[in-house]
């Protein structure tokens, strides 16, 4: 990584605690009135935790292992140049455990920091997402300021000072960092590493819409280049770069659960009620623009009579497009997380902010063959139109914190709160009534303490536990084996599995995990097998007839990285698992909930068809011919589906009527 040449301006604000006792008047409702306007999920309550003047316009936040909240602010977003000295990274802490921040410190401020969209704090590193760069700070021994200027992890993203640019990183259970970029950040990009070299992902493709290589060869036409928003993962040092998906619009943040399943939201073209939640099926095209000539959804909507605008918006009926998990209507989707804590009824759910309708939601994905269905309820719904949730994070005790941008409007890059004298920003806490904030002891000197950290609901602690245990010896292995055997939840078991897979007996552990009674654990085991570079051809031979469609899906995604000569027979066998596709007629419905339920049901068979199609990328013709010759499934509807997918049979929309002479 290279260092930025400019010397940073550092500031340390120690006197803000007293200012917080008497909050200044703002254009927004008072924090107390904002809390009163919130309707909170049963068994939980909202409380005000931090705000102006110590915190202004938070775009992203993270919570470190001490329970301190780090926010990147944006007073200089787009045309709102309200802070000439540059935007800031602020650290907040509740030192007396009374439920409110009483310490506000500026970690970093510089004129080069303009509208950052993502912050991640793990170990002694702070990752700051600000197109065109992903920056990395090293925290000094005080814990309150950087050692020096940031280093550059990645460069070359576009979307500078644009909310469709580069977004925050999030630690995953496999030890890697997950992040994404909206379409304005990726479309014009040719991403470089810190040495100025083009980033080549695990498929042999250059990353970004301007990349010149595709799967080891030159960039090609339709289906042979990346386009629009993209999702990624890599090691903390930037190596091992992988592209998870592409052709999103403005995918704001991506998270991973403990099984290694990636989830995110994606925004629509404003006003089309098409905001969506995605299960990010690895290697998938997610359909914002059309396959041929990157055509717009508006042009292509007429290709399928009767489809809803929301389907058309992301080319959902086209072959080669991964289905949406959930349509949520209109909005401005922002931060998301996979909750794995002990708040009542929330374990295993996704928690997601949508600033447009002033809501934070709970999503419940449930397995449906090779894909998912999903339902939604509100965690927090506010009647305060200034409540604009931008991010959500989990504290040390499993409590949830919401960063509130705080503005009378969103959309179109607009900022209505522009008066430097009254501008605001808030953080709220969601916890059970009577919650007593504390910082559970963190002892990384013992294996027990390391296991406790790994099992924490807080990602920063989880990272520290992971780092210690992955370098541990026999005692660490024994403790991890016990967690895998009898962990409290399958999420805990999966976290232990990822670490055991990296150990001396990793392949043996993974082989045993592939026989587990839990499908989630078996899916994680397949992903761990790929991570430690086990022989996926041999594993696929053993599992190709496994009754679980989720396992069949994962085999398809794994074979995407194998040579045709090694896996053609396996692809033929996996093609036999394809199911006839449903008719999508009648999905459109005036009742939103009914329309969405019918849409999810109609698309269930398409999840596996798309996984199979991903496995056949760049070899569609060869696989189709082999399957037609040697496939054992003689259902004509299956043959029709496979040919439709591999030939990318996409109808032309009707021609527009001729213009009338004046």
XYZ file of C-alpha atoms in Angstrom:
662
model
C 0.000 0.000 0.000
C 1.196 3.512 -0.745
C 0.860 6.508 1.560
C -1.000 9.665 0.761
C 1.542 12.437 0.511
C -0.500 15.143 2.155
C 0.058 15.661 5.862
C -3.211 15.395 7.753
C -4.690 17.960 10.050
C -5.402 16.255 13.356
C -7.715 17.601 15.987
C -8.651 16.306 19.390
C -11.856 17.635 20.880
C -11.912 17.022 24.599
C -14.266 19.724 25.796
C -17.431 18.653 24.067
C -18.847 16.662 26.948
C -20.096 19.776 28.694
C -21.591 21.065 25.446
C -23.613 17.886 25.214
C -25.355 18.688 28.485
C -27.186 21.563 26.766
C -27.803 20.583 23.151
C -28.042 23.579 20.844
C -31.236 24.376 18.990
C -31.425 22.707 15.602
C -33.741 22.649 12.630
C -34.592 19.065 13.511
C -36.973 18.022 16.282
C -35.259 17.572 19.623
C -33.784 14.140 20.355
C -36.523 13.610 22.938
C -39.260 14.388 20.424
C -37.593 12.180 17.830
C -37.620 9.245 20.244
C -41.300 9.865 21.033
C -42.064 9.694 17.301
C -40.615 6.182 17.020
C -42.717 3.039 17.040
C -40.335 0.277 18.146
C -40.608 -3.501 17.759
C -42.281 -5.299 20.669
C -40.017 -5.877 23.672
C -37.575 -3.133 22.722
C -37.247 0.603 23.200
C -35.309 3.436 21.583
C -33.140 5.883 23.503
C -31.037 8.821 22.357
C -27.312 8.011 22.582
C -25.349 10.775 20.805
C -25.880 13.851 18.658
C -25.034 17.406 17.703
C -22.839 19.352 18.212
C -20.367 16.505 18.693
C -21.789 14.515 15.790
C -23.018 15.919 12.475
C -24.447 14.105 9.435
C -23.162 10.543 10.035
C -23.016 8.478 6.839
C -21.579 5.289 8.352
C -20.510 3.934 11.730
C -18.772 1.028 13.400
C -18.357 -0.115 16.997
C -14.944 -1.153 18.278
C -14.074 -3.808 20.855
C -14.324 -1.232 23.673
C -17.869 -0.306 22.711
C -16.850 3.059 21.279
C -18.778 4.205 18.219
C -16.832 5.555 15.259
C -18.640 7.653 12.648
C -17.573 9.276 9.437
C -19.405 12.543 8.878
C -20.328 14.375 5.704
C -20.939 18.097 5.933
C -19.372 18.488 2.479
C -21.590 16.085 0.554
C -22.191 17.197 -3.031
C -22.944 20.936 -3.048
C -23.074 21.291 0.741
C -19.577 22.617 1.398
C -20.147 23.547 5.029
C -16.824 22.488 6.515
C -13.832 23.949 4.611
C -11.362 22.169 6.871
C -12.701 18.803 5.669
C -15.001 16.080 6.909
C -14.201 14.076 10.034
C -13.978 10.695 11.690
C -15.411 11.002 15.209
C -15.075 8.578 18.150
C -17.844 8.591 20.767
C -17.965 6.801 24.085
C -20.274 6.395 27.051
C -17.585 6.445 29.728
C -19.904 6.474 32.740
C -22.316 3.841 31.360
C -25.394 6.005 31.791
C -26.674 5.240 28.303
C -25.444 8.403 26.540
C -22.150 9.366 24.948
C -20.187 11.803 27.087
C -16.896 11.714 25.174
C -16.498 12.987 21.605
C -13.067 12.931 19.964
C -11.977 13.703 16.423
C -9.804 10.860 15.167
C -9.035 12.478 11.819
C -9.961 15.521 9.777
C -8.510 16.695 6.496
C -9.540 18.702 3.449
C -9.096 15.537 1.375
C -11.937 13.859 3.293
C -15.098 14.779 1.386
C -18.316 12.856 1.880
C -16.956 9.432 2.943
C -19.554 6.662 2.822
C -18.083 3.874 4.902
C -16.028 3.207 8.024
C -14.807 -0.107 9.452
C -12.806 -0.508 12.666
C -11.103 -3.862 13.313
C -8.019 -4.411 15.416
C -5.718 -1.424 15.020
C -6.993 -0.560 11.536
C -9.637 1.870 10.322
C -10.890 1.408 6.762
C -12.467 4.496 5.219
C -14.430 4.197 1.977
C -14.271 7.374 -0.058
C -14.254 7.125 -3.838
C -11.887 6.898 -5.601
C -9.981 5.254 -2.719
C -10.332 2.733 0.053
C -8.080 4.194 2.750
C -6.543 2.429 5.754
C -5.451 4.169 8.953
C -3.356 2.541 11.666
C -4.494 3.475 15.182
C -1.737 4.567 17.566
C -1.241 3.302 21.116
C -3.577 5.930 22.577
C -6.433 4.457 20.562
C -7.648 7.952 19.729
C -5.643 9.039 16.689
C -3.799 7.606 13.681
C -0.107 6.838 13.525
C 0.096 9.006 10.409
C -1.641 9.672 7.097
C -3.742 6.844 5.673
C -2.448 4.281 3.222
C -4.267 3.399 0.018
C -5.676 -0.123 -0.172
C -7.527 0.387 -3.475
C -7.792 3.247 -5.942
C -9.530 3.929 -9.239
C -13.172 3.798 -8.217
C -15.367 6.522 -9.665
C -18.384 8.189 -8.081
C -16.374 10.826 -6.211
C -18.539 12.611 -3.611
C -21.478 10.567 -4.849
C -23.635 8.205 -2.810
C -23.442 5.620 -5.619
C -19.709 5.308 -4.962
C -17.540 3.071 -2.788
C -19.132 1.791 0.436
C -17.937 0.332 3.735
C -16.212 -2.945 4.494
C -17.563 -5.538 6.910
C -15.712 -8.425 8.569
C -16.887 -11.887 7.535
C -16.665 -15.257 9.321
C -14.007 -16.461 6.878
C -11.556 -13.744 7.948
C -12.195 -11.648 4.841
C -13.700 -8.202 4.331
C -16.918 -7.721 2.357
C -17.675 -4.436 0.595
C -19.336 -2.971 -2.467
C -19.653 -0.035 -4.812
C -22.693 1.500 -6.440
C -22.937 1.960 -10.182
C -21.287 5.377 -10.257
C -18.360 4.002 -8.294
C -17.813 0.908 -10.440
C -19.014 1.729 -13.956
C -16.153 4.028 -14.884
C -13.655 2.232 -12.678
C -10.490 0.314 -13.366
C -9.602 -0.618 -9.814
C -5.942 -0.561 -8.753
C -4.214 -1.893 -5.661
C -1.994 0.242 -3.447
C 0.958 -0.369 -5.772
C -0.905 1.030 -8.755
C -1.459 -2.383 -10.349
C -4.829 -3.427 -11.824
C -6.816 -5.625 -9.440
C -7.449 -9.047 -10.982
C -10.173 -11.060 -9.265
C -10.345 -14.820 -8.744
C -11.888 -15.383 -12.198
C -8.973 -13.664 -13.950
C -11.023 -10.538 -14.664
C -10.081 -6.912 -14.092
C -12.373 -5.228 -11.602
C -14.580 -2.341 -12.678
C -16.584 -1.295 -15.686
C -13.416 -0.201 -17.518
C -11.490 -3.412 -16.858
C -9.719 -4.762 -19.945
C -9.509 -8.465 -18.985
C -12.280 -11.028 -18.655
C -11.600 -14.523 -17.321
C -7.972 -14.428 -18.360
C -8.652 -13.075 -21.835
C -9.586 -9.712 -23.304
C -12.785 -7.980 -22.297
C -15.630 -8.925 -24.618
C -19.159 -7.908 -25.458
C -22.409 -9.031 -23.855
C -21.776 -11.221 -20.827
C -18.012 -10.743 -20.963
C -17.448 -7.718 -18.768
C -18.520 -6.279 -15.446
C -21.037 -3.467 -15.368
C -22.708 -1.163 -12.839
C -22.724 -1.774 -9.070
C -20.495 -4.560 -7.754
C -19.952 -6.528 -4.528
C -16.561 -7.848 -3.413
C -14.536 -9.561 -0.732
C -10.811 -9.710 -0.053
C -8.285 -10.326 2.694
C -7.653 -7.440 5.113
C -4.452 -6.591 3.205
C -6.333 -6.400 -0.114
C -5.118 -9.709 -1.541
C -7.360 -12.599 -2.579
C -9.799 -10.270 -4.342
C -13.124 -11.826 -5.375
C -16.135 -10.401 -7.185
C -19.367 -11.591 -5.579
C -21.853 -10.014 -7.982
C -22.390 -7.192 -10.438
C -24.996 -5.156 -12.326
C -26.544 -3.572 -9.242
C -27.672 0.050 -9.164
C -26.689 1.522 -5.799
C -25.937 -1.373 -3.487
C -25.152 0.572 -0.324
C -23.601 -1.991 2.023
C -23.025 -5.755 1.992
C -22.838 -8.028 5.034
C -22.150 -11.700 5.629
C -23.737 -13.987 8.182
C -21.711 -16.657 9.988
C -22.354 -19.191 7.225
C -20.719 -16.950 4.631
C -23.965 -15.896 2.941
C -23.805 -12.327 1.651
C -26.784 -9.956 1.838
C -27.302 -6.373 0.717
C -29.846 -3.806 -0.420
C -30.037 -2.051 -3.779
C -31.812 1.155 -4.713
C -34.048 1.697 -7.723
C -34.272 4.639 -10.087
C -36.153 6.991 -7.786
C -39.927 6.814 -7.928
C -40.361 3.283 -9.266
C -41.124 1.398 -6.025
C -38.310 -1.009 -6.880
C -35.952 -1.031 -3.875
C -34.753 -4.588 -3.336
C -32.910 -6.844 -0.915
C -30.453 -9.309 -2.454
C -29.002 -12.633 -1.497
C -25.717 -12.082 -3.325
C -25.325 -15.363 -5.182
C -21.632 -15.497 -5.997
C -20.793 -14.704 -9.605
C -24.283 -13.492 -10.422
C -25.558 -10.771 -12.727
C -28.266 -8.822 -10.879
C -29.956 -7.203 -13.828
C -29.942 -3.416 -13.528
C -29.134 -3.069 -17.229
C -30.041 -5.536 -19.953
C -27.747 -8.241 -21.268
C -27.464 -6.908 -24.786
C -25.939 -3.442 -25.221
C -26.546 -2.667 -21.521
C -30.102 -1.632 -22.385
C -32.250 0.238 -19.877
C -35.104 -1.370 -18.015
C -37.503 1.235 -19.374
C -36.709 0.180 -22.919
C -37.012 -3.506 -22.063
C -40.155 -3.414 -19.919
C -42.442 -4.282 -22.822
C -40.537 -7.474 -23.643
C -42.689 -9.447 -21.197
C -46.355 -8.436 -21.248
C -47.879 -8.180 -17.804
C -44.698 -7.925 -15.766
C -44.633 -5.473 -12.897
C -42.481 -2.376 -13.028
C -40.443 -3.773 -10.140
C -39.630 -6.943 -12.105
C -38.771 -4.947 -15.208
C -36.569 -2.569 -13.249
C -33.998 -5.303 -12.638
C -34.729 -7.495 -15.706
C -36.024 -10.242 -13.428
C -37.649 -12.296 -16.176
C -34.510 -12.382 -18.311
C -32.349 -15.509 -18.315
C -29.021 -14.827 -16.661
C -30.359 -12.562 -13.902
C -30.395 -13.658 -10.242
C -33.836 -13.228 -8.608
C -34.479 -10.520 -6.045
C -34.883 -11.733 -2.486
C -37.416 -9.069 -1.509
C -38.953 -5.962 -3.031
C -39.540 -3.280 -0.392
C -41.139 -0.554 -2.535
C -39.903 3.015 -2.672
C -37.096 4.232 -0.479
C -33.462 5.155 0.046
C -31.816 1.976 1.391
C -28.624 2.307 3.403
C -26.828 0.215 6.075
C -27.509 -3.467 6.749
C -26.280 -6.203 9.093
C -26.860 -9.869 9.848
C -27.956 -9.904 13.490
C -26.593 -12.780 15.575
C -27.246 -11.645 19.108
C -29.787 -12.223 21.859
C -32.343 -9.466 21.406
C -35.707 -11.266 21.501
C -36.752 -12.724 18.164
C -33.942 -11.169 16.132
C -31.242 -13.842 15.922
C -30.617 -14.828 12.316
C -32.500 -11.833 10.922
C -31.255 -8.998 8.724
C -31.525 -5.472 10.128
C -31.685 -2.777 7.464
C -32.015 1.005 7.307
C -34.188 2.778 4.749
C -33.819 6.526 5.056
C -36.604 7.389 2.614
C -39.608 6.040 4.565
C -37.946 6.737 7.962
C -37.708 3.080 8.907
C -35.357 0.352 10.102
C -36.663 -3.091 9.179
C -36.241 -6.720 10.187
C -36.000 -9.204 7.313
C -36.455 -12.941 7.782
C -34.988 -14.983 4.918
C -36.142 -18.604 4.800
C -34.717 -21.297 2.539
C -36.757 -22.103 -0.576
C -35.076 -24.822 -2.667
C -31.802 -23.257 -3.894
C -32.872 -19.745 -2.939
C -34.904 -17.889 -0.357
C -38.182 -16.266 0.440
C -38.284 -13.299 2.783
C -40.712 -11.409 5.013
C -40.359 -7.969 6.558
C -41.499 -6.218 9.724
C -40.431 -2.904 11.220
C -37.823 -2.615 13.938
C -38.279 1.163 14.159
C -40.801 3.265 12.244
C -40.826 6.999 12.849
C -43.376 9.696 12.122
C -40.504 12.195 12.362
C -39.653 13.102 8.759
C -36.159 14.150 9.878
C -35.327 10.582 10.942
C -33.036 9.321 8.162
C -31.342 6.105 9.314
C -28.002 5.754 7.526
C -26.367 2.810 9.267
C -26.918 0.157 11.910
C -24.409 -1.704 14.123
C -24.374 -4.134 17.043
C -22.866 -3.292 20.417
C -20.956 -5.436 22.887
C -24.102 -6.759 24.602
C -26.107 -7.320 21.427
C -27.862 -3.952 21.578
C -28.436 -2.185 18.252
C -27.345 1.351 17.358
C -28.800 3.415 14.535
C -26.932 6.323 12.951
C -29.363 9.037 11.840
C -28.260 11.397 9.056
C -31.070 13.712 10.258
C -32.492 15.726 7.359
C -35.930 16.834 6.146
C -35.481 15.003 2.833
C -33.450 12.482 0.846
C -33.022 11.603 -2.817
C -31.421 13.282 -5.787
C -28.339 14.161 -3.689
C -30.473 16.725 -1.865
C -29.558 18.000 1.602
C -32.121 20.200 3.295
C -30.269 20.684 6.588
C -27.654 23.205 5.414
C -27.375 25.768 8.195
C -23.996 25.242 9.935
C -25.496 26.790 13.072
C -28.278 24.230 13.376
C -27.148 21.171 11.402
C -27.612 17.903 13.252
C -26.907 14.182 13.422
C -27.920 11.500 15.904
C -27.317 7.974 17.168
C -30.098 6.002 18.862
C -29.868 2.768 20.825
C -32.371 -0.088 20.537
C -32.456 -2.407 23.549
C -34.935 -3.964 26.000
C -36.490 -1.630 28.591
C -34.235 -1.336 31.618
C -31.119 -2.229 29.623
C -27.954 -1.522 31.624
C -25.013 -0.642 29.356
C -21.719 -2.254 30.191
C -18.498 -3.368 28.530
C -18.078 -7.117 29.118
C -14.500 -8.021 29.944
C -12.252 -8.702 26.953
C -9.342 -11.014 27.779
C -7.431 -12.080 24.687
C -4.591 -13.595 26.735
C -6.532 -16.823 27.338
C -8.179 -19.268 24.968
C -11.437 -18.887 26.872
C -11.319 -15.135 26.374
C -10.556 -15.596 22.697
C -13.543 -17.921 22.295
C -15.755 -15.423 24.118
C -14.617 -12.754 21.662
C -15.274 -15.009 18.659
C -18.813 -15.645 19.894
C -19.546 -11.970 20.559
C -22.435 -10.313 18.716
C -20.022 -7.432 18.018
C -17.898 -7.757 14.859
C -14.835 -5.951 16.222
C -14.542 -8.406 19.110
C -15.261 -11.283 16.770
C -12.351 -10.177 14.566
C -9.936 -10.081 17.517
C -10.997 -13.537 18.661
C -10.585 -14.846 15.135
C -7.088 -13.375 14.791
C -5.906 -14.922 18.052
C -7.473 -18.331 17.468
C -6.280 -18.711 13.880
C -2.728 -18.376 15.189
C -3.379 -20.538 18.256
C -2.123 -24.005 19.072
C -3.570 -27.229 20.414
C -5.559 -25.573 23.197
C -7.251 -23.254 20.717
C -8.090 -26.177 18.435
C -9.570 -28.151 21.313
C -11.745 -25.219 22.362
C -12.933 -24.653 18.797
C -13.768 -28.340 18.426
C -15.959 -28.093 21.515
C -17.788 -25.060 20.095
C -18.310 -26.840 16.783
C -19.613 -29.922 18.561
C -21.988 -28.285 21.027
C -22.186 -24.573 20.298
C -25.262 -22.697 21.476
C -26.303 -21.799 17.926
C -25.398 -22.938 14.430
C -23.888 -19.487 13.895
C -21.424 -20.184 16.717
C -20.667 -23.622 15.289
C -20.035 -22.113 11.867
C -17.580 -19.544 13.253
C -15.614 -22.367 14.858
C -15.740 -24.357 11.619
C -14.154 -21.578 9.566
C -11.212 -21.490 11.973
C -10.853 -25.260 12.278
C -10.777 -25.455 8.485
C -7.631 -23.316 8.499
C -5.910 -25.632 10.992
C -3.635 -28.609 10.485
C -6.588 -31.018 10.279
C -8.747 -28.617 8.311
C -9.630 -30.954 5.465
C -10.666 -33.686 7.881
C -12.887 -31.281 9.816
C -14.518 -29.991 6.636
C -15.245 -33.521 5.396
C -17.016 -34.288 8.655
C -18.921 -31.002 8.530
C -20.190 -31.869 5.042
C -22.163 -34.678 6.729
C -23.714 -32.433 9.387
C -27.463 -32.522 10.019
C -27.660 -28.747 9.544
C -27.858 -27.610 5.924
C -26.448 -24.240 6.953
C -23.362 -25.918 8.401
C -22.949 -28.064 5.289
C -23.154 -24.971 3.081
C -20.529 -23.266 5.252
C -18.364 -26.388 4.991
C -18.485 -26.273 1.189
C -17.447 -22.638 1.259
C -14.672 -23.408 3.744
C -13.478 -26.219 1.466
C -13.039 -23.703 -1.322
C -11.289 -21.270 1.008
C -8.612 -23.813 1.944
C -8.377 -25.034 -1.662
C -9.628 -28.581 -1.229
C -10.273 -30.668 -4.344
C -13.730 -29.414 -5.293
C -14.044 -31.888 -8.154
C -13.795 -34.810 -5.744
C -16.188 -33.160 -3.311
C -18.662 -32.477 -6.117
C -18.521 -36.110 -7.221
C -19.502 -37.162 -3.709
C -22.316 -34.615 -3.349
C -23.717 -34.215 -6.863
C -26.778 -36.301 -5.990
C -27.280 -34.766 -2.535
C -31.010 -34.080 -2.055
C -30.447 -30.527 -0.804
C -30.881 -27.924 -3.535
C -28.790 -25.526 -1.447
C -25.885 -27.974 -1.675
C -26.462 -28.335 -5.427
C -26.387 -24.541 -5.714
C -23.080 -24.310 -3.868
C -21.561 -27.005 -6.073
C -22.549 -24.993 -9.137
C -20.976 -21.846 -7.727
C -17.790 -23.745 -6.870
C -17.492 -25.290 -10.342
C -17.572 -21.824 -11.878
C -13.859 -21.723 -10.980
C -12.968 -25.158 -12.387
C -11.817 -25.959 -15.931
C -14.357 -27.426 -18.341
C -12.240 -30.511 -18.913
C -12.419 -31.380 -15.223
C -16.055 -30.624 -14.524
C -18.116 -31.097 -17.708
C -19.623 -34.413 -16.576
C -20.487 -32.860 -13.225
C -22.161 -29.907 -14.928
C -24.261 -32.317 -16.972
C -25.329 -34.085 -13.769
C -26.097 -30.778 -12.060
C -28.107 -29.754 -15.111
C -30.381 -32.696 -14.385
C -31.309 -30.937 -11.110
C -32.864 -27.979 -12.963
C -36.612 -27.699 -12.468
C -39.259 -26.462 -14.913
C -39.696 -22.714 -14.624
C -42.944 -21.177 -13.443
C -45.101 -18.874 -15.469
C -44.751 -15.324 -14.194
C -48.111 -14.219 -15.530
C -50.326 -12.725 -12.874
C -47.510 -11.620 -10.569
C -48.544 -7.977 -10.868
C -51.171 -7.147 -8.264
C -52.559 -3.963 -6.780
C -52.053 -5.396 -3.310
C -48.319 -5.012 -2.664
C -48.011 -7.877 -0.164
C -49.901 -10.277 -2.421
C -47.846 -9.252 -5.423
C -44.610 -9.797 -3.520
C -45.668 -13.194 -2.130
C -46.699 -14.373 -5.598
C -43.485 -13.062 -7.119
C -41.306 -14.880 -4.594
C -43.179 -18.139 -5.142
C -43.002 -17.831 -8.921
C -39.247 -17.307 -8.883
C -38.302 -20.240 -6.621
C -37.102 -22.539 -9.466
C -35.088 -19.725 -11.058
C -32.623 -19.557 -8.154
C -31.097 -22.919 -9.045
C -31.296 -22.327 -12.783
C -29.229 -19.174 -12.312
C -26.680 -20.980 -10.111
C -26.339 -23.582 -12.858
C -25.968 -20.815 -15.430
C -23.189 -19.206 -13.370
C -21.359 -22.549 -13.373
C -21.596 -22.557 -17.183
C -20.231 -19.029 -17.682
C -18.090 -18.730 -20.836
C -18.835 -22.352 -21.796
C -22.598 -22.279 -22.289
C -22.606 -23.861 -25.741
C -20.311 -26.705 -24.728
C -22.321 -27.529 -21.608
C -25.641 -27.335 -23.447
C -24.469 -29.740 -26.136
C -23.085 -32.148 -23.525
C -26.277 -32.045 -21.480
C -28.495 -32.546 -24.528
C -26.396 -35.596 -25.398
C -25.813 -37.132 -21.966
C -28.326 -35.628 -19.547
C -30.646 -38.089 -17.829
C -33.548 -35.739 -17.076
C -35.835 -36.078 -20.096
C -38.506 -33.633 -18.939
C -39.064 -31.352 -21.962
C -39.754 -28.433 -19.615
C -36.297 -28.895 -18.092
C -34.727 -29.009 -21.545
C -36.587 -25.824 -22.394
C -35.364 -24.098 -19.229
C -31.722 -25.071 -19.736
C -31.721 -24.003 -23.384
C -33.448 -20.738 -22.443
C -30.825 -19.963 -19.808
C -27.689 -21.026 -21.659
C -28.738 -19.479 -24.968
C -29.865 -16.282 -23.177
C -33.154 -16.196 -25.085
C -34.297 -12.617 -24.475
C -37.223 -11.215 -26.458
C -37.021 -7.810 -28.060
C -39.460 -5.253 -26.657
C -42.077 -3.968 -29.081
C -40.898 -1.133 -31.269
C -42.156 2.304 -30.261
C -44.976 3.636 -32.420
C -43.834 5.813 -35.326
C -43.869 9.527 -34.726
C -46.798 11.323 -36.276
C -46.155 14.075 -38.763
C -46.898 17.492 -37.405
